Structure formats: structure tokens, C-alpha cells
Coordinates of C-alpha atoms and ligand atoms in Angstrom, one line a residue:
M1 CA 18.2 14.7 -5.8
R2 CA 19.1 11.2 -6.8
Y3 CA 17.2 10.7 -9.9
N4 CA 19.2 12.4 -12.6
N5 CA 20.9 9.3 -14.2
F6 CA 17.8 7.3 -14.8
V7 CA 15.6 10.2 -15.7
N8 CA 18.1 11.5 -18.2
R9 CA 18.4 8.0 -19.6
V10 CA 14.7 7.2 -19.9
F11 CA 12.3 10.0 -19.5
W12 CA 11.4 13.5 -19.8
G13 CA 14.5 15.2 -18.5
L14 CA 14.6 18.9 -18.0
G15 CA 13.5 20.1 -21.4
M16 CA 12.2 18.8 -24.6
E17 CA 15.3 19.2 -26.8
F18 CA 17.1 16.1 -28.0
S19 CA 20.8 15.5 -27.2
R20 CA 23.0 13.7 -29.6
R21 CA 23.0 10.9 -27.1
D22 CA 19.3 10.7 -27.2
I23 CA 19.2 10.4 -30.9
L24 CA 21.7 7.6 -30.9
R25 CA 19.9 5.8 -28.2
F26 CA 16.6 6.1 -29.8
A27 CA 18.0 5.1 -33.1
G28 CA 19.1 1.9 -31.4
S29 CA 15.8 1.1 -29.9
G30 CA 13.3 2.5 -32.3
F31 CA 13.5 6.3 -33.0
L32 CA 9.7 6.7 -33.1
A33 CA 9.2 4.9 -29.9
G34 CA 11.8 7.1 -28.2
L35 CA 10.4 10.2 -29.8
G36 CA 6.9 9.4 -28.6
S37 CA 8.1 8.7 -25.0
R38 CA 10.0 12.0 -24.9
F39 CA 7.0 14.1 -26.0
L40 CA 4.5 12.0 -24.3
F41 CA 3.2 14.7 -22.0
A42 CA 4.2 17.7 -23.9
E43 CA 0.6 19.0 -23.9
D44 CA -0.9 17.2 -21.0
A45 CA -2.8 19.1 -18.4
L46 CA -0.9 18.7 -15.1
L47 CA -3.3 18.3 -12.2
P48 CA -2.5 20.5 -9.2
P49 CA -0.2 18.5 -6.9
A50 CA -2.1 16.9 -4.1
D51 CA -1.6 18.9 -0.9
G52 CA 0.5 21.3 -2.8
R53 CA 3.3 18.8 -2.9
P54 CA 5.2 18.4 -6.2
N55 CA 5.0 15.0 -8.0
V56 CA 2.1 13.7 -5.8
H57 CA -0.8 14.2 -8.2
F58 CA -3.6 12.3 -6.6
R59 CA -5.1 11.5 -3.3
R60 CA -5.8 7.8 -3.5
E61 CA -6.6 5.7 -0.5
A62 CA -4.5 2.6 -0.2
R63 CA -6.0 -0.9 -0.2
W64 CA -4.8 -3.8 2.0
Y65 CA -4.4 -2.0 5.3
T66 CA -6.1 -1.8 8.7
K67 CA -6.7 1.1 11.1
S68 CA -5.9 1.2 14.8
K69 CA -7.7 3.3 17.5
D70 CA -4.5 5.3 18.1
G71 CA -4.5 6.6 14.5
S72 CA -1.8 4.3 13.3
V73 CA -2.3 1.9 10.3
S74 CA -0.9 -1.5 9.5
C75 CA 0.0 -2.1 5.9
G76 CA -0.8 -5.6 4.6
L77 CA 0.6 -5.2 1.1
C78 CA 4.0 -6.7 1.6
P79 CA 5.7 -9.0 4.2
L80 CA 7.3 -6.1 6.0
H81 CA 3.8 -5.3 7.6
C82 CA 4.7 -1.7 8.5
T83 CA 2.9 -0.1 11.3
V84 CA 2.7 3.6 10.4
A85 CA 2.0 6.4 12.7
P86 CA 0.0 9.5 11.5
G87 CA 2.2 11.7 9.4
S88 CA 4.7 8.9 8.6
R89 CA 5.3 6.6 5.7
G90 CA 6.0 2.9 5.5
A91 CA 9.4 1.5 4.7
C92 CA 8.9 1.8 0.9
G93 CA 8.4 5.5 1.3
V94 CA 5.4 5.7 -1.0
R95 CA 2.5 5.1 1.3
E96 CA 1.6 7.6 3.9
N97 CA -0.7 7.8 7.0
R98 CA -2.6 11.1 6.9
G99 CA -4.8 11.4 9.9
G100 CA -5.4 7.7 10.2
V101 CA -6.1 7.1 6.6
Y102 CA -3.5 5.4 4.5
Y103 CA -2.7 6.8 1.0
S104 CA -0.7 5.6 -2.0
L105 CA 1.4 8.6 -3.1
T106 CA 2.3 7.0 -6.5
W107 CA -1.1 6.3 -7.9
G108 CA -1.4 7.8 -11.4
S109 CA 2.1 9.3 -11.1
P110 CA 4.7 7.5 -13.2
C111 CA 8.2 8.9 -13.1
A112 CA 9.5 6.9 -16.1
V113 CA 7.9 5.8 -19.3
H114 CA 9.4 4.0 -22.3
V115 CA 8.7 1.6 -25.1
D116 CA 10.7 -1.6 -24.8
P117 CA 10.8 -5.0 -26.5
I118 CA 9.3 -7.7 -24.2
E119 CA 12.6 -9.5 -24.4
K120 CA 14.2 -6.7 -22.3
K121 CA 12.0 -7.5 -19.3
P122 CA 13.0 -10.4 -19.9
L123 CA 9.9 -12.4 -20.8
F124 CA 10.9 -14.9 -23.4
H125 CA 7.9 -17.2 -23.6
F126 CA 5.3 -14.4 -23.7
R127 CA 4.4 -12.9 -27.0
P128 CA 8.0 -12.7 -28.3
G129 CA 8.9 -9.7 -30.5
S130 CA 6.2 -7.5 -29.0
R131 CA 6.6 -3.9 -28.0
V132 CA 5.7 -3.0 -24.4
Y133 CA 4.7 0.3 -23.0
S134 CA 6.6 0.5 -19.8
F135 CA 5.8 2.5 -16.7
A136 CA 7.4 3.0 -13.4
A137 CA 6.6 4.9 -10.3
A138 CA 9.1 5.7 -7.5
G139 CA 9.8 3.3 -4.7
C140 CA 10.6 -0.3 -3.7
N141 CA 10.1 -2.5 -0.6
M142 CA 13.6 -3.9 -0.9
S143 CA 16.9 -1.9 -0.8
C144 CA 19.2 -4.2 -2.8
K145 CA 22.8 -3.0 -2.8
F146 CA 23.2 -4.0 -6.4
C147 CA 20.1 -2.3 -7.8
Q148 CA 20.5 -1.1 -11.4
N149 CA 17.7 1.4 -11.1
W150 CA 18.4 2.6 -7.6
D151 CA 17.9 6.2 -8.6
I152 CA 14.2 5.7 -8.9
S153 CA 13.6 2.6 -6.8
Q154 CA 15.2 4.2 -3.7
A155 CA 13.7 7.6 -4.2
A156 CA 10.6 9.1 -2.5
P157 CA 7.8 10.1 -4.9
D158 CA 8.2 13.8 -3.9
E159 CA 11.8 13.7 -5.1
M160 CA 11.0 12.3 -8.5
P161 CA 9.7 14.4 -11.4
S162 CA 6.4 12.7 -12.4
R163 CA 3.3 13.5 -14.4
A164 CA -0.3 12.9 -13.8
L165 CA -1.3 9.8 -15.7
P166 CA -4.3 8.0 -14.2
P167 CA -5.4 4.7 -15.7
S168 CA -8.1 6.5 -17.6
A169 CA -5.4 8.4 -19.5
L170 CA -2.7 5.6 -19.5
V171 CA -4.8 3.1 -21.3
P172 CA -5.9 5.4 -24.2
L173 CA -2.3 6.5 -24.5
V174 CA -1.1 2.9 -25.0
K175 CA -3.9 2.2 -27.5
S176 CA -3.1 5.3 -29.4
R177 CA 0.4 4.0 -30.0
K178 CA -1.1 0.7 -31.2
I179 CA 0.7 -1.3 -28.4
D180 CA -1.2 -3.9 -26.6
I181 CA 1.1 -4.8 -23.7
I182 CA 1.7 -2.6 -20.6
A183 CA 4.6 -3.3 -18.2
F184 CA 5.0 -2.0 -14.7
T185 CA 8.7 -2.2 -14.4
Y186 CA 12.1 -0.5 -13.6
S187 CA 11.2 0.1 -9.9
E188 CA 9.0 -2.2 -7.8
P189 CA 5.3 -2.3 -8.9
T190 CA 4.2 -4.0 -5.7
V191 CA 4.4 -0.8 -3.7
S192 CA 2.1 0.9 -6.3
S193 CA -0.3 -2.1 -6.5
E194 CA -3.4 0.1 -6.5
Y195 CA -2.2 1.9 -9.6
V196 CA -1.2 -1.4 -11.3
L197 CA -4.5 -3.0 -10.4
D198 CA -6.7 -0.1 -11.7
S199 CA -4.6 0.2 -14.8
A200 CA -4.5 -3.5 -15.6
S201 CA -8.3 -3.8 -15.0
L202 CA -9.1 -1.1 -17.5
A203 CA -6.4 -2.4 -19.9
R204 CA -7.9 -5.9 -19.9
S205 CA -11.4 -4.5 -20.8
E206 CA -9.7 -2.9 -23.8
G207 CA -7.9 -6.1 -24.9
I208 CA -4.5 -5.0 -23.6
D209 CA -2.3 -7.3 -21.5
T210 CA -0.5 -6.1 -18.4
V211 CA 2.7 -7.7 -17.1
T212 CA 4.7 -6.8 -14.0
I213 CA 8.5 -7.1 -13.4
S214 CA 8.6 -7.7 -9.6
N215 CA 10.7 -8.8 -6.7
G216 CA 7.9 -11.0 -5.6
F217 CA 7.9 -9.6 -2.1
I218 CA 4.1 -9.3 -1.8
E219 CA 1.4 -10.7 0.5
E220 CA -1.1 -13.3 -0.6
A221 CA -4.3 -11.2 -0.7
P222 CA -2.9 -8.3 -2.9
L223 CA -1.2 -10.8 -5.1
A224 CA -4.4 -12.7 -5.7
D225 CA -6.2 -9.4 -6.5
L226 CA -3.5 -8.5 -9.1
L227 CA -3.4 -12.0 -10.6
R228 CA -7.0 -11.6 -11.7
V229 CA -5.9 -8.9 -14.1
L230 CA -2.3 -9.6 -14.9
S231 CA -1.2 -11.6 -18.0
A232 CA 2.3 -12.4 -16.9
V233 CA 4.8 -11.8 -14.2
K234 CA 8.6 -11.8 -14.1
V235 CA 10.0 -12.4 -10.7
D236 CA 13.5 -11.7 -9.5
L237 CA 14.7 -14.6 -7.4
K238 CA 17.8 -12.9 -6.0
S239 CA 19.3 -15.8 -4.1
F240 CA 18.4 -19.1 -2.6
D241 CA 19.9 -18.0 0.7
D242 CA 17.8 -16.1 3.3
G243 CA 21.0 -14.5 4.7
F244 CA 21.6 -12.9 1.3
Y245 CA 18.0 -11.5 1.2
R246 CA 18.5 -10.1 4.7
D247 CA 22.0 -8.7 4.3
I248 CA 21.9 -7.5 0.7
C249 CA 18.2 -6.7 0.1
S250 CA 16.7 -6.0 3.6
A251 CA 14.1 -8.6 2.8
R252 CA 13.5 -12.4 3.2
L253 CA 13.6 -15.4 0.9
K254 CA 10.5 -17.3 2.0
P255 CA 7.8 -14.8 1.0
V256 CA 9.3 -14.7 -2.5
L257 CA 9.2 -18.5 -2.8
D258 CA 5.6 -18.3 -1.6
T259 CA 4.8 -15.9 -4.4
L260 CA 6.3 -18.3 -6.9
T261 CA 4.2 -21.2 -5.7
R262 CA 1.2 -19.0 -5.7
L263 CA 1.9 -17.9 -9.3
A264 CA 2.2 -21.6 -10.3
A265 CA -1.0 -22.5 -8.5
A266 CA -2.9 -19.6 -10.2
G267 CA -1.8 -20.6 -13.6
T268 CA -0.4 -17.2 -14.4
W269 CA 2.4 -17.2 -16.9
F270 CA 5.7 -16.3 -15.0
E271 CA 9.4 -16.4 -15.6
I272 CA 12.3 -16.2 -13.1
V273 CA 15.4 -14.0 -13.3
Y274 CA 18.4 -14.8 -11.2
L275 CA 21.1 -12.1 -11.3
V276 CA 24.4 -13.9 -10.7
I277 CA 26.7 -11.7 -8.6
P278 CA 30.3 -12.8 -8.2
S279 CA 31.1 -14.1 -4.6
L280 CA 27.6 -13.3 -3.3
N281 CA 25.2 -15.8 -4.9
D282 CA 27.3 -17.7 -7.5
D283 CA 27.8 -20.9 -5.6
M284 CA 26.9 -23.7 -7.9
K285 CA 25.7 -25.9 -5.0
M286 CA 23.1 -23.3 -4.1
I287 CA 22.1 -22.8 -7.7
A288 CA 21.6 -26.6 -8.0
S289 CA 19.5 -26.6 -4.8
M290 CA 17.4 -23.7 -6.2
S291 CA 16.9 -25.4 -9.5
A292 CA 15.8 -28.6 -7.7
W293 CA 13.3 -26.5 -5.7
I294 CA 11.9 -24.9 -8.8
L295 CA 11.6 -28.3 -10.5
K296 CA 9.8 -29.8 -7.5
N297 CA 7.5 -26.9 -6.6
L298 CA 7.0 -25.0 -9.9
G299 CA 7.7 -27.6 -12.6
A300 CA 10.3 -28.1 -15.3
S301 CA 8.8 -25.6 -17.8
V302 CA 9.3 -22.4 -15.8
P303 CA 11.8 -20.3 -17.8
L304 CA 14.8 -19.4 -15.6
H305 CA 17.2 -16.6 -16.8
F306 CA 20.7 -16.2 -15.3
T307 CA 21.6 -12.7 -16.0
R308 CA 25.0 -10.9 -15.8
F309 CA 25.7 -8.5 -13.0
H310 CA 27.4 -5.2 -13.8
P311 CA 28.8 -3.1 -10.9
A312 CA 26.2 -0.7 -9.7
Y313 CA 25.0 1.3 -6.7
R314 CA 26.6 0.0 -3.5
L315 CA 28.3 -2.9 -5.2
K316 CA 30.7 -1.1 -7.5
N317 CA 33.6 -3.0 -5.9
L318 CA 32.6 -6.3 -7.4
P319 CA 33.5 -7.3 -11.0
A320 CA 31.0 -8.1 -13.7
T321 CA 29.9 -11.8 -13.8
P322 CA 32.3 -13.9 -15.8
L323 CA 30.6 -15.5 -18.9
S324 CA 31.9 -18.8 -17.7
T325 CA 30.0 -18.5 -14.4
L326 CA 26.8 -17.8 -16.3
S327 CA 27.3 -20.8 -18.5
R328 CA 28.0 -23.0 -15.5
A329 CA 24.9 -21.8 -13.8
R330 CA 22.8 -22.6 -16.9
Q331 CA 24.3 -26.0 -17.3
T332 CA 23.7 -26.7 -13.5
A333 CA 20.0 -25.8 -13.8
L334 CA 19.7 -27.9 -17.0
A335 CA 21.3 -30.9 -15.3
E336 CA 18.8 -30.5 -12.5
G337 CA 16.0 -31.0 -15.0
L338 CA 14.8 -27.5 -15.9
R339 CA 14.0 -27.3 -19.6
F340 CA 14.2 -23.6 -20.4
V341 CA 17.2 -22.0 -19.0
Y342 CA 18.7 -18.8 -20.4
T343 CA 21.7 -16.5 -20.0
G344 CA 21.0 -12.8 -20.2
N345 CA 22.9 -9.5 -20.5
V346 CA 25.2 -11.4 -22.8
P347 CA 24.4 -10.4 -26.4
G348 CA 25.1 -13.0 -29.0
A349 CA 25.3 -16.0 -26.6
S350 CA 23.4 -19.1 -27.5
G351 CA 21.9 -19.1 -24.0
E352 CA 19.4 -16.5 -25.4
D353 CA 17.8 -19.1 -27.7
T354 CA 14.8 -21.3 -26.9
F355 CA 15.6 -25.0 -27.7
C356 CA 13.0 -27.7 -28.2
P357 CA 13.1 -29.8 -25.0
S358 CA 12.4 -32.9 -27.1
C359 CA 14.5 -32.7 -30.3
G360 CA 17.0 -30.0 -29.2
K361 CA 16.5 -27.8 -32.3
V362 CA 16.5 -24.0 -31.9
L363 CA 12.9 -22.8 -31.8
V364 CA 13.3 -19.1 -31.0
E365 CA 16.5 -17.5 -32.1
R366 CA 17.3 -14.2 -30.4
H367 CA 20.0 -11.7 -30.6
E368 CA 20.0 -9.1 -27.9
Y369 CA 16.4 -8.0 -27.8
H370 CA 15.6 -9.0 -31.4
I371 CA 13.8 -12.1 -32.6
M372 CA 15.8 -13.6 -35.5
N373 CA 13.7 -16.7 -36.2
V374 CA 10.7 -18.6 -34.7
R375 CA 10.1 -22.2 -35.4
L376 CA 6.8 -22.9 -33.7
K377 CA 3.5 -24.0 -35.0
N378 CA 0.0 -24.2 -33.6
V379 CA 0.5 -20.8 -32.0
S380 CA -2.6 -19.3 -30.3
R381 CA -2.9 -16.4 -27.9
N382 CA -5.6 -18.4 -26.0
K383 CA -3.4 -21.5 -25.4
K384 CA -0.5 -21.7 -23.0
E385 CA 1.6 -23.8 -25.4
A386 CA 2.6 -24.1 -29.1
S387 CA 4.4 -26.9 -30.9
C388 CA 7.9 -27.5 -32.1
E389 CA 7.9 -27.1 -35.9
Y390 CA 10.3 -30.0 -36.2
C391 CA 9.0 -32.7 -33.9
G392 CA 5.7 -31.4 -32.7
A393 CA 6.6 -31.5 -29.0
P394 CA 4.7 -29.0 -26.8
V395 CA 6.5 -25.8 -26.0
P396 CA 4.9 -23.9 -23.0
G397 CA 4.3 -20.2 -23.3
I398 CA 1.9 -17.6 -24.5
W399 CA 3.3 -17.3 -28.0
Ligands
SF4_1 S1 4.2 -2.0 1.0 FE1 5.5 -0.4 1.9 S2 4.3 0.3 3.6 FE2 3.4 -1.6 3.0 S3 4.3 -3.1 4.3 FE3 5.5 -3.0 2.4 S4 7.2 -1.5 2.8 FE4 5.7 -1.3 4.5

């Protein structure tokens, strides 16, 4: 069982008692939010596991696949395009061929739930200061050697304690807590796209926004379906080198770039996070090339976050990112013409703040995940920009 760290850290654990560590943690992030998460399913009626298997609560046929005469299926959800024989699963481990019909094993079965600030995702230009109800199901279509949440992203659904939470229960739950943003996060929501799609559709009808925190490794058709109901997306751009994607993540760069251009074309609000890993993707020439690509293909206003790597999973041999490297990355991207470039996982650094691209004044002052000050005017949920309180320059975002 590989889940213990994350589950103990985030979700239901193996009992309902609170440890001293829990109390301290919840005190830091909002005691009531933590309390609610912990007791979330204290009284829920667990559905019998599908096929008698623990933690697989629903039989839900997958979308985006085709059947073959020999009983195998071809998954069209992500660029890996798995061909899956009867009785087998795709590479992500959460989609299974049962007798020639393809099923999602994670639909309605989150293994982690928590209330976070939106800044933690991070989404800096999307409703700053909001609380977000965050959900994760097991699985990922990449296997990044540096994954911070490997204990759920690399787990099979059967291995992870999960609860039955179909969209018809998820959305009322979020509403009952007076929260109006849902995030599918922590692991990779792409591989559970049916669950995301159904939840986000229902949530939208109730006036609740849904955002995803994704690696962007998804095919065009499912992405288009999701973008009809998502309000914002954060994409991890892990490198600008295809060799890195192949060697470190078992994936490829181009499909992720394609996703970014599709997000821009669709007009969906999105932000990019680049985790800077010493010696692997911290070359400033590559960061300059990537920034130039973003400027040319996505525009100057896409927020770009350079975040600090901490040794994890299979890359415990590397040091944490020096603060000077993060600062150089930020300066490099700004010099290429990007207007909103941040540093992350560095509490107290000025790289957390939003500066007016025209007059240079601080417009949104942040400290860790807290909003200290906002200097914007003409704020409207229905517009994709507000104005600098000092000079009136437009500042893109859903503020
Ligand atoms: S979503 Fe999973 S099963 Fe489908 S192609 Fe990607 S890795 Fe394979």
C-alpha cells in the first residue's frame, strides 16, 4: 500500500480521531475547513463496491474510446492512445476493459478531499482569496519522477481508500459549505474526465465554478468537451524539452503545447506552472525559448509561475531549487516580454505579487496563500479583466 503519506496528510485516514498534528495543520489552514473535510463522510451510505472490489463504487462506461472486433478497445482520452485487451487496464491504471466495454474505475470515487485557498493551486488571476473544494481520484497518465503526490497519482483505484461521491452528492456537499469553486487536483484529473465532466456540468447549473489542475496531456476532443464546463485550468508545463518529458515523465511535450494553444483559442482562463528542478530543466536558454514560445502562441498576459522543487519520490537525490535560480527564471521570462511572472513555494518573496504591467505598482499583494491587499477596480465576475486602481491599465483575469 503506497497511499499512507498523502491520505494521512489530507483525508480520512484510518479513524475519525484527530491527532495533535491534525489540529496544528487545520489551525494553519482553517480549522473548520479541515474539520469538515475530516468528517465529510462520517454518515454517508457507502454503496456496495462495484464487482465486489473495494474502492470501485460505480460501473461507469468510459467516453472517448472505440471498440474492436477482437474485444480490445482503443482509448482516445490522452495521447498515449492505449489499446487495451479484455480484462486489462490502460497505462493510467484507472480505465479497464471488461468484456469489450471500457470503464472508468474512478467515477464518483475520490480518494482525497480538502478545502484549499485558490492561491494554492496556484491560480493567481482567478477569484483571488476564494476557498476551493478540492477533490482527487487515483491515477495519472504520466509518471513523473519528481511527483509530489505520487502516493495517489501512481496508485491504482483499488489500492486507495475512497468513498462513493457521485456528482449528485458532490455538488450539494460543496454548496452546503457555502463554497462556489470546485477543483479537481492533487492527482491527474484527465484520467477521470468523465467524473470531472459530469460534476462540472452539474456544478455550473448551480452557479459553481470548476477548475482543473492538470498536466495538459489530453486529446483534443475530450479537452473540448471539458472546456464547455470548466471555468479555469492550471497546466503544468514541466519542461520545454521533449527529452525531459520522455525520460522523466514518460510523456511528450508537443501534446501539452497543443493543449495550451487550444486553451488560448477557446478563451478559457488558464495559468502555467513550471517546476524548476536543479540540473534537469533550469537552463535559462531553454526558459527563454519557452517564454518566447508562450509570448508568440499564447500572448503576454498568460500568468507563468516558476515554483520551487523539493526533493520527492524518485528525485530525492537532487537539492531544492536555489532561490536565485527561481529569481533568474522570473527575470528571464519578464525580459522575453511576459507580463505576469511569479515565483512559487517561496513564502514572502515579492515574486508572489501581481504588478501593474503599465505603472509597476503592486496590485495584488500575497503572502503564502493569503491575500494581503488588492488594488483593482472595475472588478466583475463576467469580465476577463479589471483595471489598475492607480493608472487604470487593464489587468487580465477573472477577478
Ligand atoms: S487516459 Fe489512460 S487508458 Fe486512456 S490513453 Fe491515456 S493512459 Fe491510456
